[in-house]
Amino acid sequence: IHRLSSSPSLNMHVLICALHRPSKPTGVCRYAANLAQCLAETNKITKVSLVIGAWQKSYFEQSFKLSSNKINLIIIDIKNTSSSRNIWFLLKLPKLAKYLNTDIVHLSFPLPIIRQLFACPIVATIHDLYPYEFPENFGYPNVIFNQLFLKICINNSNGLSCVSKTTYESLKQYFYKIDSKKNTTVIYNQADFSNITAQAPLNIKPLNNFAFLLAVAQHRKNKNLDVIIKSYHSLKASNKIHKSTKLVLVGSPGPETENLKQLIQALSLEADVEMLASINDEELCWLYKNCQMLVIPSTTEGFCLPLAEALSVGAKIICSDIPIFREIGNLSCTYFTLAGDITQNLSQAIINSFEQPVQTVQADKRFSKVQLSQQYIDFYSQVKLPTS
């Protein structure tokens, strides 16, 4: 027999677990940093303990502006291997949460946990259902473990926060009884550059005198970065865009990195394409504000933080016509179909966008700290901890 304990206090100490494999910033790491900043903005949160690996320390300190004195960065020095991380999640994370006397543990991405070892409620953010929807992102047999860990996390968390309605619908498709088992909600990712001073990237060739197209995505199959490169090459070869126009690809390495590099070389675009992996918020903000357009041709996404970030500063955007982009995007976005010749479709969308008169696009405020912080507080206050 289980009874429900009282919900967490509204003056909460939140532990965010962001210990993750990548040695360079990814969307999940940026989400965790944004979550910490968002929570620190409200007086209902007294402290945020942000847990990361030792290999993540430099980019969390340099790329993300964790300026609030409420945020305590906790560095875990273990081997950056799957076995070491998973053992730490299963056995050490509960002890850390108890030692810090946290009121709630927020997993910034799905990871394996044993609920009975925690003395406080656990919530997890579900970014996507890629292990089920897009197994090509992981390869075999890796995807089997990704599916297993996602299932363990979903079953053992006390509450689930989906980053979009689209992700929530996917969650219900694969875990159809989820609503009857635990508290679930939809809270968008934060994308708020209102207090960021834009600064041109320092580690690439000066872009001030050049027009450029921009893509921001990890090097994964579903991001279709090869389509952007092919479209860019086609437009340059046919003189549809100025020959001085550059293509800037921002994103951490992944399974498609070598294929992308080989494609760039095969099309003789080495001098025209810039590939960046580690930039800070000021530099990313500058790229959004100064690009001719942000191009997002993904096949599937859970949320797409770059889309929200670009919307928050009023950038021009071209994206594939998929449900999540219709949900997150707005009327200022230009959509193109993934049916038929995707490269041609994207190329034509870029041409059409260039031919449209220049207009001022208002920044989208749906992803601001003010709106989202209250949603997190409401969610935390509703999550219950079953006890024997």
mmCIF file of C-alpha atoms in Angstrom:
data_model
loop_
_atom_site.group_PDB
_atom_site.id
_atom_site.type_symbol
_atom_site.label_atom_id
_atom_site.label_comp_id
_atom_site.label_asym_id
_atom_site.label_seq_id
_atom_site.Cartn_x
_atom_site.Cartn_y
_atom_site.Cartn_z
ATOM 1 C CA ILE A 1 0.000 0.000 0.000
ATOM 2 C CA HIS A 2 1.333 3.427 -0.955
ATOM 3 C CA ARG A 3 0.383 6.803 0.373
ATOM 4 C CA LEU A 4 1.227 10.209 -1.085
ATOM 5 C CA SER A 5 3.484 12.485 0.915
ATOM 6 C CA SER A 6 2.992 16.220 0.920
ATOM 7 C CA SER A 7 4.276 18.170 -2.087
ATOM 8 C CA PRO A 8 7.604 20.019 -1.924
ATOM 9 C CA SER A 9 7.808 23.351 -0.137
ATOM 10 C CA LEU A 10 7.440 26.466 -2.249
ATOM 11 C CA ASN A 11 10.825 27.597 -0.923
ATOM 12 C CA MET A 12 12.729 24.870 -2.675
ATOM 13 C CA HIS A 13 16.277 23.652 -3.115
ATOM 14 C CA VAL A 14 16.362 22.043 -6.549
ATOM 15 C CA LEU A 15 19.098 19.673 -7.687
ATOM 16 C CA ILE A 16 19.491 19.600 -11.488
ATOM 17 C CA CYS A 17 21.433 16.610 -12.777
ATOM 18 C CA ALA A 18 23.216 17.591 -15.999
ATOM 19 C CA LEU A 19 26.133 15.152 -15.830
ATOM 20 C CA HIS A 20 26.381 14.149 -19.485
ATOM 21 C CA ARG A 21 28.894 12.558 -21.860
ATOM 22 C CA PRO A 22 29.693 15.441 -24.291
ATOM 23 C CA SER A 23 32.929 17.358 -23.760
ATOM 24 C CA LYS A 24 31.506 20.274 -25.754
ATOM 25 C CA PRO A 25 28.160 22.082 -25.340
ATOM 26 C CA THR A 26 25.011 20.358 -26.601
ATOM 27 C CA GLY A 27 21.341 21.270 -26.563
ATOM 28 C CA VAL A 28 20.781 19.205 -23.400
ATOM 29 C CA CYS A 29 23.607 21.009 -21.586
ATOM 30 C CA ARG A 30 22.253 24.381 -22.687
ATOM 31 C CA TYR A 31 18.808 23.318 -21.497
ATOM 32 C CA ALA A 32 20.189 22.464 -18.046
ATOM 33 C CA ALA A 33 22.001 25.797 -17.769
ATOM 34 C CA ASN A 34 18.899 27.676 -18.915
ATOM 35 C CA LEU A 35 16.767 25.736 -16.426
ATOM 36 C CA ALA A 36 19.087 26.698 -13.571
ATOM 37 C CA GLN A 37 18.997 30.357 -14.592
ATOM 38 C CA CYS A 38 15.230 30.268 -15.001
ATOM 39 C CA LEU A 39 14.670 28.795 -11.532
ATOM 40 C CA ALA A 40 17.127 31.228 -9.933
ATOM 41 C CA GLU A 41 15.018 34.127 -11.216
ATOM 42 C CA THR A 42 12.116 33.327 -8.888
ATOM 43 C CA ASN A 43 11.999 33.951 -5.146
ATOM 44 C CA LYS A 44 10.251 30.600 -4.680
ATOM 45 C CA ILE A 45 13.591 28.833 -5.286
ATOM 46 C CA THR A 46 16.192 29.333 -2.576
ATOM 47 C CA LYS A 47 19.023 27.298 -4.131
ATOM 48 C CA VAL A 48 19.876 25.420 -7.326
ATOM 49 C CA SER A 49 22.545 22.711 -7.233
ATOM 50 C CA LEU A 50 23.676 22.049 -10.809
ATOM 51 C CA VAL A 51 25.533 18.726 -11.072
ATOM 52 C CA ILE A 52 27.956 18.214 -13.977
ATOM 53 C CA GLY A 53 31.003 16.106 -14.839
ATOM 54 C CA ALA A 54 34.563 17.399 -14.489
ATOM 55 C CA TRP A 55 34.920 17.316 -18.310
ATOM 56 C CA GLN A 56 31.943 19.728 -18.576
ATOM 57 C CA LYS A 57 33.284 22.339 -16.166
ATOM 58 C CA SER A 58 35.032 24.595 -18.687
ATOM 59 C CA TYR A 59 32.115 25.043 -21.066
ATOM 60 C CA PHE A 60 29.520 25.445 -18.320
ATOM 61 C CA GLU A 61 31.652 28.234 -16.879
ATOM 62 C CA GLN A 62 32.638 29.839 -20.189
ATOM 63 C CA SER A 63 29.745 29.233 -22.595
ATOM 64 C CA PHE A 64 26.827 29.584 -20.181
ATOM 65 C CA LYS A 65 26.371 32.621 -17.963
ATOM 66 C CA LEU A 66 25.512 31.163 -14.556
ATOM 67 C CA SER A 67 25.720 34.474 -12.742
ATOM 68 C CA SER A 68 23.151 33.973 -9.968
ATOM 69 C CA ASN A 69 24.501 33.392 -6.466
ATOM 70 C CA LYS A 70 21.668 30.891 -5.994
ATOM 71 C CA ILE A 71 23.316 28.497 -8.467
ATOM 72 C CA ASN A 72 25.896 26.133 -6.976
ATOM 73 C CA LEU A 73 27.918 24.231 -9.595
ATOM 74 C CA ILE A 74 28.800 20.758 -8.286
ATOM 75 C CA ILE A 75 31.629 19.008 -10.159
ATOM 76 C CA ILE A 76 31.673 15.192 -10.199
ATOM 77 C CA ASP A 77 35.096 13.745 -10.982
ATOM 78 C CA ILE A 78 34.545 10.266 -12.409
ATOM 79 C CA LYS A 79 35.595 8.516 -15.607
ATOM 80 C CA ASN A 80 33.586 9.732 -18.587
ATOM 81 C CA THR A 81 32.440 6.278 -19.643
ATOM 82 C CA SER A 82 28.924 4.878 -19.977
ATOM 83 C CA SER A 83 29.407 2.386 -17.160
ATOM 84 C CA SER A 84 30.887 4.966 -14.753
ATOM 85 C CA ARG A 85 28.151 7.503 -15.444
ATOM 86 C CA ASN A 86 25.308 4.998 -15.146
ATOM 87 C CA ILE A 87 26.645 3.527 -11.898
ATOM 88 C CA TRP A 88 26.928 7.061 -10.527
ATOM 89 C CA PHE A 89 23.332 7.846 -11.537
ATOM 90 C CA LEU A 90 22.036 4.664 -9.916
ATOM 91 C CA LEU A 91 23.992 4.716 -6.649
ATOM 92 C CA LYS A 92 25.652 8.075 -6.034
ATOM 93 C CA LEU A 93 23.039 10.585 -7.196
ATOM 94 C CA PRO A 94 20.518 9.551 -4.492
ATOM 95 C CA LYS A 95 23.201 9.923 -1.801
ATOM 96 C CA LEU A 96 24.182 13.364 -3.106
ATOM 97 C CA ALA A 97 20.558 14.533 -3.112
ATOM 98 C CA LYS A 98 20.151 13.321 0.484
ATOM 99 C CA TYR A 99 23.439 14.907 1.594
ATOM 100 C CA LEU A 100 22.442 18.267 0.096
ATOM 101 C CA ASN A 101 18.952 17.952 1.589
ATOM 102 C CA THR A 102 17.327 18.860 -1.718
ATOM 103 C CA ASP A 103 13.565 19.220 -2.013
ATOM 104 C CA ILE A 104 13.351 17.926 -5.567
ATOM 105 C CA VAL A 105 15.690 16.355 -8.123
ATOM 106 C CA HIS A 106 15.277 17.418 -11.743
ATOM 107 C CA LEU A 107 16.895 15.161 -14.350
ATOM 108 C CA SER A 108 17.724 17.379 -17.318
ATOM 109 C CA PHE A 109 17.519 14.351 -19.628
ATOM 110 C CA PRO A 110 16.408 10.722 -19.163
ATOM 111 C CA LEU A 111 18.898 8.643 -17.196
ATOM 112 C CA PRO A 112 18.694 5.379 -15.195
ATOM 113 C CA ILE A 113 17.561 5.804 -11.578
ATOM 114 C CA ILE A 114 16.154 3.736 -8.718
ATOM 115 C CA ARG A 115 13.274 5.735 -7.270
ATOM 116 C CA GLN A 116 13.261 3.950 -3.905
ATOM 117 C CA LEU A 117 16.755 5.276 -3.118
ATOM 118 C CA PHE A 118 15.639 8.924 -3.220
ATOM 119 C CA ALA A 119 14.211 10.737 -0.207
ATOM 120 C CA CYS A 120 12.639 13.469 -2.359
ATOM 121 C CA PRO A 121 10.557 13.559 -5.560
ATOM 122 C CA ILE A 122 12.260 13.139 -8.941
ATOM 123 C CA VAL A 123 11.142 14.829 -12.143
ATOM 124 C CA ALA A 124 12.635 14.311 -15.578
ATOM 125 C CA THR A 125 12.579 16.368 -18.742
ATOM 126 C CA ILE A 126 11.607 14.419 -21.848
ATOM 127 C CA HIS A 127 13.099 16.155 -24.876
ATOM 128 C CA ASP A 128 12.076 13.616 -27.492
ATOM 129 C CA LEU A 129 11.332 9.970 -28.169
ATOM 130 C CA TYR A 130 14.237 9.544 -30.601
ATOM 131 C CA PRO A 131 15.257 6.084 -29.304
ATOM 132 C CA TYR A 132 11.872 4.837 -30.559
ATOM 133 C CA GLU A 133 11.150 7.272 -33.413
ATOM 134 C CA PHE A 134 14.626 7.691 -34.908
ATOM 135 C CA PRO A 135 16.859 4.760 -33.853
ATOM 136 C CA GLU A 136 19.294 5.669 -36.666
ATOM 137 C CA ASN A 137 20.571 8.465 -34.429
ATOM 138 C CA PHE A 138 22.085 5.906 -32.074
ATOM 139 C CA GLY A 139 22.909 2.857 -34.155
ATOM 140 C CA TYR A 140 22.747 -0.740 -32.984
ATOM 141 C CA PRO A 141 23.136 -2.080 -30.349
ATOM 142 C CA ASN A 142 23.378 1.371 -28.646
ATOM 143 C CA VAL A 143 19.728 2.188 -29.311
ATOM 144 C CA ILE A 144 18.649 -0.809 -27.198
ATOM 145 C CA PHE A 145 20.282 0.751 -24.141
ATOM 146 C CA ASN A 146 18.882 4.183 -24.980
ATOM 147 C CA GLN A 147 15.378 2.723 -25.116
ATOM 148 C CA LEU A 148 15.965 0.849 -21.859
ATOM 149 C CA PHE A 149 17.265 3.896 -19.968
ATOM 150 C CA LEU A 150 14.429 6.063 -21.279
ATOM 151 C CA LYS A 151 11.895 3.478 -20.099
ATOM 152 C CA ILE A 152 13.559 3.153 -16.671
ATOM 153 C CA CYS A 153 13.609 6.925 -16.237
ATOM 154 C CA ILE A 154 9.983 7.383 -17.257
ATOM 155 C CA ASN A 155 8.790 4.572 -14.994
ATOM 156 C CA ASN A 156 10.820 5.702 -11.971
ATOM 157 C CA SER A 157 10.273 9.464 -12.089
ATOM 158 C CA ASN A 158 7.517 11.043 -10.011
ATOM 159 C CA GLY A 159 6.777 13.652 -12.677
ATOM 160 C CA LEU A 160 7.601 14.261 -16.335
ATOM 161 C CA SER A 161 8.024 17.580 -18.105
ATOM 162 C CA CYS A 162 7.793 17.417 -21.897
ATOM 163 C CA VAL A 163 9.433 20.226 -23.868
ATOM 164 C CA SER A 164 6.525 20.486 -26.324
ATOM 165 C CA LYS A 165 3.020 19.257 -27.028
ATOM 166 C CA THR A 166 4.461 17.249 -29.905
ATOM 167 C CA THR A 167 6.830 15.427 -27.546
ATOM 168 C CA TYR A 168 3.992 14.873 -25.090
ATOM 169 C CA GLU A 169 1.878 13.234 -27.807
ATOM 170 C CA SER A 170 4.820 10.980 -28.725
ATOM 171 C CA LEU A 171 5.257 10.065 -25.077
ATOM 172 C CA LYS A 172 1.605 8.993 -24.858
ATOM 173 C CA GLN A 173 1.992 6.987 -28.057
ATOM 174 C CA TYR A 174 4.801 4.835 -26.656
ATOM 175 C CA PHE A 175 3.707 4.933 -22.986
ATOM 176 C CA TYR A 176 -0.062 5.090 -23.403
ATOM 177 C CA LYS A 177 -0.952 4.784 -19.698
ATOM 178 C CA ILE A 178 1.444 7.488 -18.569
ATOM 179 C CA ASP A 179 -1.184 10.077 -17.583
ATOM 180 C CA SER A 180 -2.835 7.721 -15.138
ATOM 181 C CA LYS A 181 0.462 6.842 -13.462
ATOM 182 C CA LYS A 182 2.169 10.175 -12.799
ATOM 183 C CA ASN A 183 2.048 13.925 -13.125
ATOM 184 C CA THR A 184 2.919 15.067 -16.654
ATOM 185 C CA THR A 185 3.109 18.549 -18.099
ATOM 186 C CA VAL A 186 4.387 20.570 -21.056
ATOM 187 C CA ILE A 187 6.907 23.353 -20.406
ATOM 188 C CA TYR A 188 8.758 24.909 -23.313
ATOM 189 C CA ASN A 189 12.509 25.412 -23.255
ATOM 190 C CA GLN A 190 13.787 28.794 -22.201
ATOM 191 C CA ALA A 191 15.219 31.001 -24.955
ATOM 192 C CA ASP A 192 15.816 34.432 -23.522
ATOM 193 C CA PHE A 193 18.653 36.609 -24.804
ATOM 194 C CA SER A 194 17.193 39.822 -23.384
ATOM 195 C CA ASN A 195 20.161 40.339 -21.049
ATOM 196 C CA ILE A 196 22.826 39.102 -23.469
ATOM 197 C CA THR A 197 25.207 41.493 -25.238
ATOM 198 C CA ALA A 198 25.844 40.144 -28.735
ATOM 199 C CA GLN A 199 29.496 39.628 -29.688
ATOM 200 C CA ALA A 200 30.936 38.390 -32.973
ATOM 201 C CA PRO A 201 32.647 34.980 -32.644
ATOM 202 C CA LEU A 202 36.376 35.326 -32.076
ATOM 203 C CA ASN A 203 37.589 31.931 -33.273
ATOM 204 C CA ILE A 204 36.504 32.149 -36.921
ATOM 205 C CA LYS A 205 37.235 34.394 -39.866
ATOM 206 C CA PRO A 206 35.609 37.846 -39.519
ATOM 207 C CA LEU A 207 31.990 37.677 -40.661
ATOM 208 C CA ASN A 208 31.233 41.383 -40.331
ATOM 209 C CA ASN A 209 31.913 41.986 -44.011
ATOM 210 C CA PHE A 210 30.163 38.848 -45.262
ATOM 211 C CA ALA A 211 26.566 37.724 -45.562
ATOM 212 C CA PHE A 212 25.989 34.236 -44.168
ATOM 213 C CA LEU A 213 23.379 31.535 -43.750
ATOM 214 C CA LEU A 214 23.237 29.844 -40.354
ATOM 215 C CA ALA A 215 22.406 26.375 -39.049
ATOM 216 C CA VAL A 216 22.600 25.379 -35.384
ATOM 217 C CA ALA A 217 22.338 21.636 -34.721
ATOM 218 C CA GLN A 218 24.262 18.662 -33.427
ATOM 219 C CA HIS A 219 25.669 16.481 -36.188
ATOM 220 C CA ARG A 220 22.915 13.874 -36.258
ATOM 221 C CA LYS A 221 21.011 12.223 -39.099
ATOM 222 C CA ASN A 222 17.614 13.752 -38.312
ATOM 223 C CA LYS A 223 19.049 17.294 -38.536
ATOM 224 C CA ASN A 224 19.602 16.949 -42.325
ATOM 225 C CA LEU A 225 22.685 19.189 -42.278
ATOM 226 C CA ASP A 226 23.813 17.537 -45.502
ATOM 227 C CA VAL A 227 20.703 18.981 -47.172
ATOM 228 C CA ILE A 228 21.733 22.490 -46.130
ATOM 229 C CA ILE A 229 25.234 21.998 -47.523
ATOM 230 C CA LYS A 230 23.908 20.646 -50.833
ATOM 231 C CA SER A 231 21.364 23.459 -51.151
ATOM 232 C CA TYR A 232 24.005 26.052 -50.344
ATOM 233 C CA HIS A 233 26.319 24.602 -52.978
ATOM 234 C CA SER A 234 23.529 24.519 -55.576
ATOM 235 C CA LEU A 235 22.571 28.157 -54.915
ATOM 236 C CA LYS A 236 26.168 29.335 -55.197
ATOM 237 C CA ALA A 237 26.803 27.325 -58.359
ATOM 238 C CA SER A 238 23.690 28.770 -60.033
ATOM 239 C CA ASN A 239 24.423 32.322 -58.825
ATOM 240 C CA LYS A 240 21.183 32.433 -56.849
ATOM 241 C CA ILE A 241 23.083 33.800 -53.865
ATOM 242 C CA HIS A 242 26.125 36.069 -53.840
ATOM 243 C CA LYS A 243 29.409 34.199 -54.172
ATOM 244 C CA SER A 244 30.726 35.833 -50.968
ATOM 245 C CA THR A 245 27.866 34.391 -48.907
ATOM 246 C CA LYS A 246 29.139 31.989 -46.249
ATOM 247 C CA LEU A 247 27.513 29.044 -44.503
ATOM 248 C CA VAL A 248 28.037 28.776 -40.734
ATOM 249 C CA LEU A 249 27.282 25.444 -39.053
ATOM 250 C CA VAL A 250 27.172 25.574 -35.244
ATOM 251 C CA GLY A 251 26.857 22.287 -33.387
ATOM 252 C CA SER A 252 28.670 19.644 -31.411
ATOM 253 C CA PRO A 253 30.190 16.623 -33.200
ATOM 254 C CA GLY A 254 28.053 13.535 -33.597
ATOM 255 C CA PRO A 255 27.548 10.441 -35.766
ATOM 256 C CA GLU A 256 27.337 12.545 -38.963
ATOM 257 C CA THR A 257 30.430 14.721 -38.427
ATOM 258 C CA GLU A 258 32.769 12.818 -40.749
ATOM 259 C CA ASN A 259 30.101 12.516 -43.460
ATOM 260 C CA LEU A 260 29.542 16.280 -43.346
ATOM 261 C CA LYS A 261 33.250 17.023 -43.583
ATOM 262 C CA GLN A 262 33.604 14.653 -46.538
ATOM 263 C CA LEU A 263 30.644 16.296 -48.275
ATOM 264 C CA ILE A 264 32.114 19.772 -47.782
ATOM 265 C CA GLN A 265 35.398 18.564 -49.229
ATOM 266 C CA ALA A 266 33.742 16.778 -52.164
ATOM 267 C CA LEU A 267 31.880 19.990 -53.080
ATOM 268 C CA SER A 268 35.062 22.098 -52.650
ATOM 269 C CA LEU A 269 33.395 24.274 -50.003
ATOM 270 C CA GLU A 270 36.220 24.257 -47.433
ATOM 271 C CA ALA A 271 36.724 28.022 -47.804
ATOM 272 C CA ASP A 272 33.001 28.795 -47.660
ATOM 273 C CA VAL A 273 31.709 26.711 -44.740
ATOM 274 C CA GLU A 274 32.588 27.450 -41.124
ATOM 275 C CA MET A 275 32.020 24.678 -38.571
ATOM 276 C CA LEU A 276 31.843 25.783 -34.929
ATOM 277 C CA ALA A 277 31.402 23.590 -31.874
ATOM 278 C CA SER A 278 32.016 25.671 -28.752
ATOM 279 C CA ILE A 279 30.681 29.214 -28.607
ATOM 280 C CA ASN A 280 29.200 31.237 -25.771
ATOM 281 C CA ASP A 281 25.770 32.851 -25.533
ATOM 282 C CA GLU A 282 27.058 36.253 -26.668
ATOM 283 C CA GLU A 283 28.501 34.770 -29.852
ATOM 284 C CA LEU A 284 25.435 32.650 -30.565
ATOM 285 C CA CYS A 285 23.194 35.671 -30.055
ATOM 286 C CA TRP A 286 25.327 37.648 -32.527
ATOM 287 C CA LEU A 287 25.016 34.892 -35.137
ATOM 288 C CA TYR A 288 21.223 34.798 -34.806
ATOM 289 C CA LYS A 289 20.964 38.576 -35.099
ATOM 290 C CA ASN A 290 23.342 38.949 -38.045
ATOM 291 C CA CYS A 291 22.626 35.924 -40.234
ATOM 292 C CA GLN A 292 20.599 36.373 -43.392
ATOM 293 C CA MET A 293 18.471 33.499 -42.170
ATOM 294 C CA LEU A 294 18.535 30.475 -39.873
ATOM 295 C CA VAL A 295 17.923 27.232 -41.775
ATOM 296 C CA ILE A 296 16.406 24.208 -39.977
ATOM 297 C CA PRO A 297 15.548 21.273 -42.278
ATOM 298 C CA SER A 298 15.087 18.581 -39.576
ATOM 299 C CA THR A 299 13.047 15.447 -40.167
ATOM 300 C CA THR A 300 11.994 15.288 -36.520
ATOM 301 C CA GLU A 301 12.605 17.280 -33.337
ATOM 302 C CA GLY A 302 11.469 17.222 -29.737
ATOM 303 C CA PHE A 303 11.536 21.008 -29.398
ATOM 304 C CA CYS A 304 14.421 22.642 -31.340
ATOM 305 C CA LEU A 305 16.012 25.212 -29.049
ATOM 306 C CA PRO A 306 17.741 27.074 -31.925
ATOM 307 C CA LEU A 307 14.316 27.817 -33.436
ATOM 308 C CA ALA A 308 13.069 29.304 -30.155
ATOM 309 C CA GLU A 309 16.321 31.231 -29.646
ATOM 310 C CA ALA A 310 16.166 32.710 -33.136
ATOM 311 C CA LEU A 311 12.515 33.641 -32.640
ATOM 312 C CA SER A 312 13.404 35.357 -29.371
ATOM 313 C CA VAL A 313 15.666 37.826 -31.218
ATOM 314 C CA GLY A 314 13.482 38.221 -34.317
ATOM 315 C CA ALA A 315 15.705 36.380 -36.818
ATOM 316 C CA LYS A 316 14.473 35.300 -40.263
ATOM 317 C CA ILE A 317 13.856 31.528 -40.268
ATOM 318 C CA ILE A 318 13.350 28.800 -42.855
ATOM 319 C CA CYS A 319 12.337 25.404 -41.506
ATOM 320 C CA SER A 320 10.867 22.103 -42.607
ATOM 321 C CA ASP A 321 7.101 21.761 -42.396
ATOM 322 C CA ILE A 322 6.810 19.304 -39.489
ATOM 323 C CA PRO A 323 4.361 19.461 -36.542
ATOM 324 C CA ILE A 324 6.852 20.622 -33.919
ATOM 325 C CA PHE A 325 7.958 23.589 -36.034
ATOM 326 C CA ARG A 326 4.352 24.598 -36.611
ATOM 327 C CA GLU A 327 3.883 24.428 -32.824
ATOM 328 C CA ILE A 328 7.034 26.314 -31.836
ATOM 329 C CA GLY A 329 7.294 28.575 -34.882
ATOM 330 C CA ASN A 330 5.117 31.533 -35.816
ATOM 331 C CA LEU A 331 3.784 33.277 -38.905
ATOM 332 C CA SER A 332 7.153 34.880 -39.625
ATOM 333 C CA CYS A 333 8.724 31.466 -40.384
ATOM 334 C CA THR A 334 9.001 30.169 -43.946
ATOM 335 C CA TYR A 335 8.151 26.465 -44.186
ATOM 336 C CA PHE A 336 9.168 23.977 -46.893
ATOM 337 C CA THR A 337 8.053 20.416 -47.492
ATOM 338 C CA LEU A 338 10.201 17.331 -46.923
ATOM 339 C CA ALA A 339 8.303 15.473 -49.658
ATOM 340 C CA GLY A 340 10.058 14.956 -52.987
ATOM 341 C CA ASP A 341 13.452 16.548 -53.646
ATOM 342 C CA ILE A 342 14.326 18.008 -50.234
ATOM 343 C CA THR A 343 17.434 19.801 -51.485
ATOM 344 C CA GLN A 344 15.491 21.504 -54.267
ATOM 345 C CA ASN A 345 12.648 22.371 -51.923
ATOM 346 C CA LEU A 346 15.010 24.024 -49.459
ATOM 347 C CA SER A 347 16.888 25.847 -52.221
ATOM 348 C CA GLN A 348 13.642 27.293 -53.567
ATOM 349 C CA ALA A 349 12.531 28.327 -50.066
ATOM 350 C CA ILE A 350 15.806 30.199 -49.581
ATOM 351 C CA ILE A 351 15.383 31.939 -52.949
ATOM 352 C CA ASN A 352 11.801 32.903 -52.095
ATOM 353 C CA SER A 353 12.904 34.245 -48.733
ATOM 354 C CA PHE A 354 15.560 36.429 -50.345
ATOM 355 C CA GLU A 355 12.971 37.836 -52.757
ATOM 356 C CA GLN A 356 10.587 38.826 -49.954
ATOM 357 C CA PRO A 357 10.796 42.456 -48.824
ATOM 358 C CA VAL A 358 12.820 43.067 -45.666
ATOM 359 C CA GLN A 359 10.560 43.432 -42.656
ATOM 360 C CA THR A 360 11.119 43.822 -38.948
ATOM 361 C CA VAL A 361 10.250 40.627 -37.084
ATOM 362 C CA GLN A 362 9.106 41.022 -33.507
ATOM 363 C CA ALA A 363 10.892 38.962 -30.881
ATOM 364 C CA ASP A 364 8.836 36.002 -29.595
ATOM 365 C CA LYS A 365 8.283 36.178 -25.824
ATOM 366 C CA ARG A 366 6.771 32.707 -25.289
ATOM 367 C CA PHE A 367 10.122 31.319 -24.125
ATOM 368 C CA SER A 368 11.035 33.975 -21.561
ATOM 369 C CA LYS A 369 12.289 33.231 -18.037
ATOM 370 C CA VAL A 370 9.353 35.048 -16.466
ATOM 371 C CA GLN A 371 6.735 32.838 -18.095
ATOM 372 C CA LEU A 372 8.555 29.539 -17.686
ATOM 373 C CA SER A 373 9.772 29.943 -14.096
ATOM 374 C CA GLN A 374 6.192 30.065 -12.809
ATOM 375 C CA GLN A 375 5.293 26.970 -14.816
ATOM 376 C CA TYR A 376 8.158 25.055 -13.185
ATOM 377 C CA ILE A 377 7.095 26.195 -9.721
ATOM 378 C CA ASP A 378 3.523 25.041 -10.374
ATOM 379 C CA PHE A 379 4.773 21.705 -11.681
ATOM 380 C CA TYR A 380 7.118 21.062 -8.746
ATOM 381 C CA SER A 381 4.399 21.905 -6.233
ATOM 382 C CA GLN A 382 2.095 19.262 -7.757
ATOM 383 C CA VAL A 383 4.596 16.383 -7.844
ATOM 384 C CA LYS A 384 4.055 13.814 -5.113
ATOM 385 C CA LEU A 385 6.403 11.269 -3.575
ATOM 386 C CA PRO A 386 4.868 7.799 -3.014
ATOM 387 C CA THR A 387 6.091 6.213 0.216
ATOM 388 C CA SER A 388 5.409 2.831 1.757
#
